[in-house]
Tab-separated table of C-alpha atoms in Angstrom:
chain	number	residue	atom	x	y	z
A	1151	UNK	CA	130.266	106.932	200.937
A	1152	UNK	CA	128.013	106.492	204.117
A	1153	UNK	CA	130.750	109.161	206.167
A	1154	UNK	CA	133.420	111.636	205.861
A	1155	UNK	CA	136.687	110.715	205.505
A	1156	UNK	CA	140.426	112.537	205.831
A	1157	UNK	CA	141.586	113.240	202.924
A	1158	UNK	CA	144.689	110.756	203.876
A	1159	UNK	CA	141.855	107.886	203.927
A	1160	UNK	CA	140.742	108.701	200.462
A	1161	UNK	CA	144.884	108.936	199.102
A	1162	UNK	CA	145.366	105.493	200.530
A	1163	UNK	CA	142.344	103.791	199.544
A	1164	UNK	CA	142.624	105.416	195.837
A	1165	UNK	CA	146.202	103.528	196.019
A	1166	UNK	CA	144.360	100.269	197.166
A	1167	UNK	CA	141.967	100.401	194.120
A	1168	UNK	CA	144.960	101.016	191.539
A	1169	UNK	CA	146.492	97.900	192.890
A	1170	UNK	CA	143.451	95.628	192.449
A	1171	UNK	CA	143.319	96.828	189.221
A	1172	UNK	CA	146.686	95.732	188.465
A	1173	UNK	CA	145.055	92.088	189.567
A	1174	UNK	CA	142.413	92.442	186.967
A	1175	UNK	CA	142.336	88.896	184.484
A	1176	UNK	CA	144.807	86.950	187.083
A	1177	UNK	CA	142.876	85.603	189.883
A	1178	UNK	CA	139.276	84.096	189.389
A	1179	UNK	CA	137.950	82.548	191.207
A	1180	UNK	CA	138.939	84.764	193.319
A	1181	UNK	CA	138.251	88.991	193.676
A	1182	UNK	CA	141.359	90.877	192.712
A	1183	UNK	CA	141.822	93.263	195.564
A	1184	UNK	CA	144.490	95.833	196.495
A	1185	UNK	CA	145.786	96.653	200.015
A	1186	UNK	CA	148.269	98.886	201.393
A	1187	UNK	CA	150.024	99.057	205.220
A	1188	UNK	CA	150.511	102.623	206.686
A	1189	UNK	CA	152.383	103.262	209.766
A	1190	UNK	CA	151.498	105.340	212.376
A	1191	UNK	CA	153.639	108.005	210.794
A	1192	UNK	CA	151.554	108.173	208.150
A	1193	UNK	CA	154.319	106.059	205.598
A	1194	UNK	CA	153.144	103.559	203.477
A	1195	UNK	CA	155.578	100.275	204.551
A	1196	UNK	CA	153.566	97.455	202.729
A	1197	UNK	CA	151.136	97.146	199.904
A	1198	UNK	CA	150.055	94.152	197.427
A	1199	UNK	CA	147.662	92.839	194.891
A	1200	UNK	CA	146.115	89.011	194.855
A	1201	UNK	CA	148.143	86.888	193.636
A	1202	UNK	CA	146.385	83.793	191.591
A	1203	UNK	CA	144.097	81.231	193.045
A	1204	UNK	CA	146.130	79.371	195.531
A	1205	UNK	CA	148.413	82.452	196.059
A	1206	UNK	CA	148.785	85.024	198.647
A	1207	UNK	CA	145.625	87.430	199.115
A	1208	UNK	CA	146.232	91.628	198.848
A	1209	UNK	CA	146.214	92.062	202.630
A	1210	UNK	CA	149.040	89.055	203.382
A	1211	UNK	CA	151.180	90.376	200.426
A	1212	UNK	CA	151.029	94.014	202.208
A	1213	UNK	CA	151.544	92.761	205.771
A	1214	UNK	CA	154.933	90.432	204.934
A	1215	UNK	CA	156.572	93.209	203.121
A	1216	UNK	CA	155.733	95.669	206.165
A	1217	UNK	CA	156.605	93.078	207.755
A	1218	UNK	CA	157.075	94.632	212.259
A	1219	UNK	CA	156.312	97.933	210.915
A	1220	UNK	CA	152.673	97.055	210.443
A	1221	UNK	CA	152.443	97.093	214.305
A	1222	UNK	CA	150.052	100.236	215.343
A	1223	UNK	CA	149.370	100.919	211.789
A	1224	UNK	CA	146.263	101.364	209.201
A	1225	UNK	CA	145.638	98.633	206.743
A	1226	UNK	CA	143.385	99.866	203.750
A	1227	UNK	CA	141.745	97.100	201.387
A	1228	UNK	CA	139.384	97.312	198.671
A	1229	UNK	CA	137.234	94.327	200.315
A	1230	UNK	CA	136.526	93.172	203.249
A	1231	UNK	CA	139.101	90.828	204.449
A	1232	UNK	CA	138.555	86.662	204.729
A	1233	UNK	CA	137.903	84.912	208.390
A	1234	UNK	CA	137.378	81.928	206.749
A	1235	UNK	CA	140.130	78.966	205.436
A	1236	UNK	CA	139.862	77.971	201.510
A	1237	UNK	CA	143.128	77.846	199.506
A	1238	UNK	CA	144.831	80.173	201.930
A	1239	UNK	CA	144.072	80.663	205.903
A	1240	UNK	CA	141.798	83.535	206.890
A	1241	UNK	CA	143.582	87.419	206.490
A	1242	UNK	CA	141.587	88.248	209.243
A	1243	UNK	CA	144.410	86.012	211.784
A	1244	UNK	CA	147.243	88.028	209.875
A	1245	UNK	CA	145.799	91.223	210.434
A	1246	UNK	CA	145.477	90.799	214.406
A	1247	UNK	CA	149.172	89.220	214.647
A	1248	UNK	CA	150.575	92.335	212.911
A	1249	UNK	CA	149.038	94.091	215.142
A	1250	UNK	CA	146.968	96.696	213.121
A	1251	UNK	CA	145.358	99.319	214.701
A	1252	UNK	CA	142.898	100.485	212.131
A	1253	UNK	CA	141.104	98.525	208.997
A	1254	UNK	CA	139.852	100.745	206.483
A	1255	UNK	CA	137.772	98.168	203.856
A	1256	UNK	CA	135.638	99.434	200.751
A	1257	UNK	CA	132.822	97.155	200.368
A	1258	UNK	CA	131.789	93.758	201.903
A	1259	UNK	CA	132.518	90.236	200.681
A	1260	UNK	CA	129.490	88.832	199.458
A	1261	UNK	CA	130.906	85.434	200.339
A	1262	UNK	CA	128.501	84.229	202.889
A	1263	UNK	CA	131.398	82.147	204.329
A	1264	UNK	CA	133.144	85.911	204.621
A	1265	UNK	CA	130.392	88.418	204.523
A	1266	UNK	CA	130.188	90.201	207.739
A	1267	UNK	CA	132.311	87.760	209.474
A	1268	UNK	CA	135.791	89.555	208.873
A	1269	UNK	CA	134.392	92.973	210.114
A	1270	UNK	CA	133.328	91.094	213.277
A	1271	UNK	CA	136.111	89.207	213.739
A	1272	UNK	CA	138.671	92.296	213.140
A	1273	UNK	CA	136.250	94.005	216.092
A	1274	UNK	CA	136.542	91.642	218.399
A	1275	UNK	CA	139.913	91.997	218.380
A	1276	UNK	CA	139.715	95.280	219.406
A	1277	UNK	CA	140.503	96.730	215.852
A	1278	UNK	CA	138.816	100.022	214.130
A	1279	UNK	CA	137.069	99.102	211.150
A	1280	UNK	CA	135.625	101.548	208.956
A	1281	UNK	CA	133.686	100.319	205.856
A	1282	UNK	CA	132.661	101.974	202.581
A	1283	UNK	CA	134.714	104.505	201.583
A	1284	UNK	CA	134.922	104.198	197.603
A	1285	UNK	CA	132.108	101.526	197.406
A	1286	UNK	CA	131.244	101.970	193.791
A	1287	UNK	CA	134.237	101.978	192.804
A	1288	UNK	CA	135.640	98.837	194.547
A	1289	UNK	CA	132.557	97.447	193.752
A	1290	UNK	CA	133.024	97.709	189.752
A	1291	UNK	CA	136.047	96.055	190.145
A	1292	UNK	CA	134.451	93.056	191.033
A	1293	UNK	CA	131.621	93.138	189.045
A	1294	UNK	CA	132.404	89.437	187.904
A	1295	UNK	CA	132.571	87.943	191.744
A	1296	UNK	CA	130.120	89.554	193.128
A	1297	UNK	CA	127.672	88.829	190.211
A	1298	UNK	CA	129.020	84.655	190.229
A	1299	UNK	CA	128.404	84.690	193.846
A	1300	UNK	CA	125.324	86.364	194.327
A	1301	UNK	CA	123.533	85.501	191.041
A	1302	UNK	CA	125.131	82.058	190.440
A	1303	UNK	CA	126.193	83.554	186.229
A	1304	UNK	CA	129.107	85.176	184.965
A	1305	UNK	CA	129.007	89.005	184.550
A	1306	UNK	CA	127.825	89.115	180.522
A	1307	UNK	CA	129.549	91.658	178.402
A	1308	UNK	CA	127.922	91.862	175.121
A	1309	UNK	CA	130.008	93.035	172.857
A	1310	UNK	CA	129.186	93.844	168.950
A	1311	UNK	CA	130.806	95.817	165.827
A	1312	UNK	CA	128.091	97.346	163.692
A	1313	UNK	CA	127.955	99.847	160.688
A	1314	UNK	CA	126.508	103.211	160.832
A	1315	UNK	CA	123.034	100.664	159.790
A	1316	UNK	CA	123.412	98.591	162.452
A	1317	UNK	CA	125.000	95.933	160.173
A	1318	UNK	CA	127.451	93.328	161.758
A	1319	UNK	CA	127.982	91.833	158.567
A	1320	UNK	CA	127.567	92.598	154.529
A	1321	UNK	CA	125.721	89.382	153.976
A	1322	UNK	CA	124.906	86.315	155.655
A	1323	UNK	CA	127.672	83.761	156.112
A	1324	UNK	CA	130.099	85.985	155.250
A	1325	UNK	CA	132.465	87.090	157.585
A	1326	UNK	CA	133.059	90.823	157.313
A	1327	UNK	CA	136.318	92.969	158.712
A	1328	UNK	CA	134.232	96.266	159.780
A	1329	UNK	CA	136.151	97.921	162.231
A	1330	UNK	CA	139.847	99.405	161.977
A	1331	UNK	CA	143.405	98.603	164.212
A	1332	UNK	CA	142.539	100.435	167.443
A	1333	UNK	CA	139.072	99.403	168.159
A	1334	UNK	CA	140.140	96.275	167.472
A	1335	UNK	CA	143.047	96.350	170.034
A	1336	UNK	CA	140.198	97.875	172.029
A	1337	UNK	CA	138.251	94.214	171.867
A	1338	UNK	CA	141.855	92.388	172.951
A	1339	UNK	CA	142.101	94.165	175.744
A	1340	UNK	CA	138.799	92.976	176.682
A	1341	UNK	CA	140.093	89.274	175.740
A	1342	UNK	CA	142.948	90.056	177.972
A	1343	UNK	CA	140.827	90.467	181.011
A	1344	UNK	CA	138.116	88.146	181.297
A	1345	UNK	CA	137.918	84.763	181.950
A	1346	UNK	CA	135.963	83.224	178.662
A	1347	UNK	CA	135.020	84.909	175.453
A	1348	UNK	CA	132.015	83.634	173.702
A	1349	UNK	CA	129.937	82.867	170.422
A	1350	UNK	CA	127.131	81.274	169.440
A	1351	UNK	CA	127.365	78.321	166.559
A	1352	UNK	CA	126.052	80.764	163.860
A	1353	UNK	CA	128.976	82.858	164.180
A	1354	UNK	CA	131.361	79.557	164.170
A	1355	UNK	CA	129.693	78.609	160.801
A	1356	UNK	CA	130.116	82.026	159.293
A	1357	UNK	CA	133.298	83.689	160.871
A	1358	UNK	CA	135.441	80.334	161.991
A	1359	UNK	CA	136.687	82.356	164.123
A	1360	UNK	CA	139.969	81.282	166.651
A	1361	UNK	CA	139.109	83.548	169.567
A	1362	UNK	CA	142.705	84.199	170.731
A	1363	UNK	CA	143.752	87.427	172.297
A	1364	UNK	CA	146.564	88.725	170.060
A	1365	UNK	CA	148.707	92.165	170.058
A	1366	UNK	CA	148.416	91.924	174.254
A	1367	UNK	CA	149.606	89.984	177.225
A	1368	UNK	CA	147.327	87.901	179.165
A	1369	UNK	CA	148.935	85.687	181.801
A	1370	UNK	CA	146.139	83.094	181.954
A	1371	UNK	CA	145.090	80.640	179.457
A	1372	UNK	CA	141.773	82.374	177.864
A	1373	UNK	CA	138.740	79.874	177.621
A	1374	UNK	CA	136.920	79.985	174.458
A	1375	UNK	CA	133.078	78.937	175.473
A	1376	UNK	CA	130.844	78.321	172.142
A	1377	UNK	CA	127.133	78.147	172.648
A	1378	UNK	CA	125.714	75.442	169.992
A	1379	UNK	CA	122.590	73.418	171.284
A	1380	UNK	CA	122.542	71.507	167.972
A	1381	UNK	CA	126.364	70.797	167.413
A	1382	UNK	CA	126.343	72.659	164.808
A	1383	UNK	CA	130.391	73.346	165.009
A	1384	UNK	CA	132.424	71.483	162.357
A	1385	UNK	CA	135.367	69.475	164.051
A	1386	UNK	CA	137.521	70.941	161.326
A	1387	UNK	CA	136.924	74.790	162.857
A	1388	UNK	CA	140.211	76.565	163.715
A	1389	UNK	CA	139.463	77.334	167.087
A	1390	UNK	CA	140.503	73.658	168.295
A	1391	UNK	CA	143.903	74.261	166.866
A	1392	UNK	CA	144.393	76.766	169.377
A	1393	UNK	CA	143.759	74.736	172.379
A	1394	UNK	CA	147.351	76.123	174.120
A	1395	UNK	CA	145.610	79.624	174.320
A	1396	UNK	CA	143.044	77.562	176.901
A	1397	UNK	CA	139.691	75.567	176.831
A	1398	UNK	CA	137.875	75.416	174.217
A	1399	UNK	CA	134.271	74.881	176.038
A	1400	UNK	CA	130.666	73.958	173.900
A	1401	UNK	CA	127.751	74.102	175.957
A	1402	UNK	CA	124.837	72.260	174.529
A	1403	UNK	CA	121.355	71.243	175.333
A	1404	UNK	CA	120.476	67.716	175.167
A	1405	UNK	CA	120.179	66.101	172.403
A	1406	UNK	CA	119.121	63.394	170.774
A	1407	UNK	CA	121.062	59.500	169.666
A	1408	UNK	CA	121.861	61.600	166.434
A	1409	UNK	CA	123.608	63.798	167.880
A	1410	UNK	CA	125.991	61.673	170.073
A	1411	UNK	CA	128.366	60.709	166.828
A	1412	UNK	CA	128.958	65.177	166.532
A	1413	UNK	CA	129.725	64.937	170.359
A	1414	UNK	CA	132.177	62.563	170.173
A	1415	UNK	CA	133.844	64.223	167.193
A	1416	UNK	CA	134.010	67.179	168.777
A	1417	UNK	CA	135.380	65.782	171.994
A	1418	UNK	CA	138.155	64.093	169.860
A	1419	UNK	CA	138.956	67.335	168.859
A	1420	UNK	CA	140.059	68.237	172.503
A	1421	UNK	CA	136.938	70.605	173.098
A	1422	UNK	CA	134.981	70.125	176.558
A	1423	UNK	CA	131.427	69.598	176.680
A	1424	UNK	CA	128.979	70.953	178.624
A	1425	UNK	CA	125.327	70.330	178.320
A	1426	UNK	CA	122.597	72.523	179.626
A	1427	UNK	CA	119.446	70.876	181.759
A	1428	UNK	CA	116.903	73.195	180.059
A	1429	UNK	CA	118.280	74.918	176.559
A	1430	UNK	CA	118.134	78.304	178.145
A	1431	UNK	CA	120.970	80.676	178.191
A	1432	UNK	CA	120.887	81.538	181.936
A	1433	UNK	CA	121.040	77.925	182.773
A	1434	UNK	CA	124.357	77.664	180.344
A	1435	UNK	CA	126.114	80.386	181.775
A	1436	UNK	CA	125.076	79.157	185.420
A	1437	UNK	CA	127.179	75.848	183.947
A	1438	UNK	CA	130.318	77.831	183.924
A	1439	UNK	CA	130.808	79.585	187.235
A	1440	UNK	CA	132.051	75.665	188.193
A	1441	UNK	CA	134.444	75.790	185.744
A	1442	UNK	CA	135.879	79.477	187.323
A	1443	UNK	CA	134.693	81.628	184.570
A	1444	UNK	CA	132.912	84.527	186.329
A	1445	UNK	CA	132.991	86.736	183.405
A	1446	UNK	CA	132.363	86.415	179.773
A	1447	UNK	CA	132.618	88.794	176.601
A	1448	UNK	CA	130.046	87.631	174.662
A	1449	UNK	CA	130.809	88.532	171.417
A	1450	UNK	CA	127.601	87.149	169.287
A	1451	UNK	CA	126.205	86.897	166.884
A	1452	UNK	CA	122.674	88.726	166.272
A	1453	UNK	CA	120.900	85.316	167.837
A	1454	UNK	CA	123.452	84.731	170.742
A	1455	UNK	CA	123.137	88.180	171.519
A	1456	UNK	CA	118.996	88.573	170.957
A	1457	UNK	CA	118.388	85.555	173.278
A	1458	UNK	CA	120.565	87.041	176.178
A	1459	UNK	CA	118.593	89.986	175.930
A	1460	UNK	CA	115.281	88.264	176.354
A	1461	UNK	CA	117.024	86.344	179.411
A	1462	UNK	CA	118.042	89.539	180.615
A	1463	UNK	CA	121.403	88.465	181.407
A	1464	UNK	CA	123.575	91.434	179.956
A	1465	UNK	CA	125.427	93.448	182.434
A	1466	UNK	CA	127.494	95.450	180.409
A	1467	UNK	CA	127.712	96.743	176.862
A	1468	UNK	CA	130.807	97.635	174.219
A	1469	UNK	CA	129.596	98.625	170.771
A	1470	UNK	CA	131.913	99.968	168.438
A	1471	UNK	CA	129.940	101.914	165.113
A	1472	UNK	CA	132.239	102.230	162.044
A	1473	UNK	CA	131.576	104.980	159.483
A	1474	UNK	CA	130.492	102.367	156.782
A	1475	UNK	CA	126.866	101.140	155.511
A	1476	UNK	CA	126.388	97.771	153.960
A	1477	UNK	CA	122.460	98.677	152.808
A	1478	UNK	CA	119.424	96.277	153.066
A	1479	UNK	CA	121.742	92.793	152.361
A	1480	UNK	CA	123.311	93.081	155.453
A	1481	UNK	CA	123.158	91.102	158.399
A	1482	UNK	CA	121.326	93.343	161.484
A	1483	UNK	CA	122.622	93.555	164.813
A	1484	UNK	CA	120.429	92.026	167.384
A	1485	UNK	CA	117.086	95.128	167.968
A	1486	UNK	CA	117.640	94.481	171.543
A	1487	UNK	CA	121.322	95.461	171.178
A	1488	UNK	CA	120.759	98.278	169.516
A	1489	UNK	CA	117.775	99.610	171.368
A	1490	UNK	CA	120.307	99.420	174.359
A	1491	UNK	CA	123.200	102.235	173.859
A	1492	UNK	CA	121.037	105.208	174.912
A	1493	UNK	CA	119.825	103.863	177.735
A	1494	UNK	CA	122.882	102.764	179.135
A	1495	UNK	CA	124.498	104.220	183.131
A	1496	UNK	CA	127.395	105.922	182.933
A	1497	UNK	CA	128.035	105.381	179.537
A	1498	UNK	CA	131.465	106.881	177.718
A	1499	UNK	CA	131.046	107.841	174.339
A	1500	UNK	CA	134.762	108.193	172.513
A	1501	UNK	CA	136.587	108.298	169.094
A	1502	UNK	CA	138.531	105.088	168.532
A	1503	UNK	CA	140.380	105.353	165.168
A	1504	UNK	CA	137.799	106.124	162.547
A	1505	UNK	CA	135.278	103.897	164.658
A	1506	UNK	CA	133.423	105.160	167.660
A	1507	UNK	CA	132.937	103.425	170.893
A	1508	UNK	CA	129.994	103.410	172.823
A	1509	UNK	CA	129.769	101.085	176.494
A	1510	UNK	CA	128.308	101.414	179.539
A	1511	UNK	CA	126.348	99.418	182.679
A	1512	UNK	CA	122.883	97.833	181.736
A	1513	UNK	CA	122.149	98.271	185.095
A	1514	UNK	CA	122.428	101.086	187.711
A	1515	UNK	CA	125.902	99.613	189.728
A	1516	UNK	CA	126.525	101.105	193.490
């Protein structure tokens, strides 16, 4: 926080944040962002969360249901409002017809069609604007868009369930249950809130796994993004049953004649695929930001996980550590993985069932 603020700043602003998080999973491509009118008597007469793409923004939700009362008033926001027309006009024109007094904003829009340009807009107007006040936070909100937009990738959670060896399976090719009912509502959660979950083709040919979030509500179709530079994936894997849930997505390098018979097989199977210029992982995940994932859970296995590692491409980590041991046979989770947990920001170390959960930032954020 680059000043001091009333305490009344940091109330209304706190509000702002609890509404974009209400946004969270519902509106990529776009940031979910909070806002909240408050009248001159200090009343709040208008607040709001995005809507989905194409919908209203936070700031036009709060100003029609304050509706004349926004007139003299304080809008807060939890990022800096559009000047710019894409699906929707520019908040910045709604802001000065309401007749605000005061704009309150967390954190810039890294947009460069927006960034700056809605602060100077609003000041031109002969508004107040006051920016930064609960930066980090607003900013780990939007972890996702900010890291599509500034780095051209989704934000990368790698997720993995280990033993107390650092085992994520008993034996190779054999899929293994090793954690228990709540860190496993824990992972569909996760599923609930981003915009693609992913695997590499190892874990297709040992798991066949369908990569639907069950036992929680998620009001967008999930896309299911496999990572298989051979076409490894058997046409006959459950996943493409499940093709209501959302896309089913397999990005692949190119390949040779061989390999165009397995393309087409998988394409009949309703999948979509994408294939990568150079085999890397970076360049894959670059592939999806056009298809409006900005953030993926990237589930494994030990090689999916290893190479985005060496790509350096992990943003955040979720391990979950059961109290079991499968011994030498097992199947080790990726070094790089594992060498990871202690030296993760901010991390939060808790009991989940009998399982523990360990996750935290790969990098320092704010």
């Amino acid at each position: 926080m680059s000043r001091d603020y009333p305490e009344s700043d940091v109330q209304w602003m706190d509000r702002a944040l609890t509404l974009a998080a209400r946004a969270l999973g519902r509106t990529t491509p776009n940031p979910a962002v909070g806002a909240c009118v408050v009248s001159v008597d200090g009343t709040v007469v208008g607040h709001g969360s995005t809507e989905p793409a194409g919908g209203r923004h936070a700031e036009v939700v709060a100003l029609d249901e304050a509706g004349t009362r926004a007139s003299g008033g304080t809008l807060y926001c939890t990022l800096e409002p559009c000047a710019h027309t894409g699906r929707t006009g520019p908040c910045t024109e709604r802001i000065v017809a309401a007749g605000i007094r005061r704009v309150v904003a967390a954190v810039e829009d890294p947009d460069p069609r927006v960034s700056g340009r809605g602060v100077t807009r609003l000041r031109e107007a002969g508004i107040v604007v006051d920016m930064g006040l609960r930066h980090t936070e607003a900013l780990r909100l939007n972890l996702p868009f900010f890291t599509a937009v500034t780095l051209g990738r989704p934000y990368v959670i790698a997720k993995a369930a280990t033993s107390l060896d650092g085992c994520v399976a008993a034996t190779p090719g054999v899929r293994t249950a090793i954690t228990a009912a709540p860190a496993n509502l824990r992972t569909q959660q996760w599923r609930a809130r981003v915009d693609a979950v992913a695997v590499g083709s190892g874990t297709m040919l040992a798991d066949d796994p369908l990569l639907t979030v069950r036992e929680v509500y998620r009001e967008r179709p999930l896309a299911r993004v496999i990572f298989d530079r051979r076409l490894r994936t058997p046409p006959t894997a459950r996943v493409f049953t499940t093709l209501a849930s959302g896309p089913v997505i397999i990005v692949t390098a190119e390949g040779e004649p061989a390999a165009r018979a397995r393309a087409e097989a998988l394409r009949a199977t309703g999948a979509t695929l994408v294939v990568g210029a150079d085999g890397s992982l970076r360049d894959a995940l670059a592939r999806l930001v056009p298809l409006e994932i900005q953030s993926v859970l990237l589930e494994g296995g030990p090689e999916l996980h290893g190479a985005a590692w060496r790509e350096r491409v992990v943003d955040y980590v979720q391990a979950f550590i059961a109290p079991t041991a499968f011994g030498p046979g097992g199947v080790r989770v990726s070094p790089a993985f594992a060498a990871s947990l202690p030296a993760l920001f901010d991390s939060t170390v808790e009991v989940c069932g009998p399982d523990v959960s360990i996750e935290g930032y790969v990098h320092r954020v704010g």
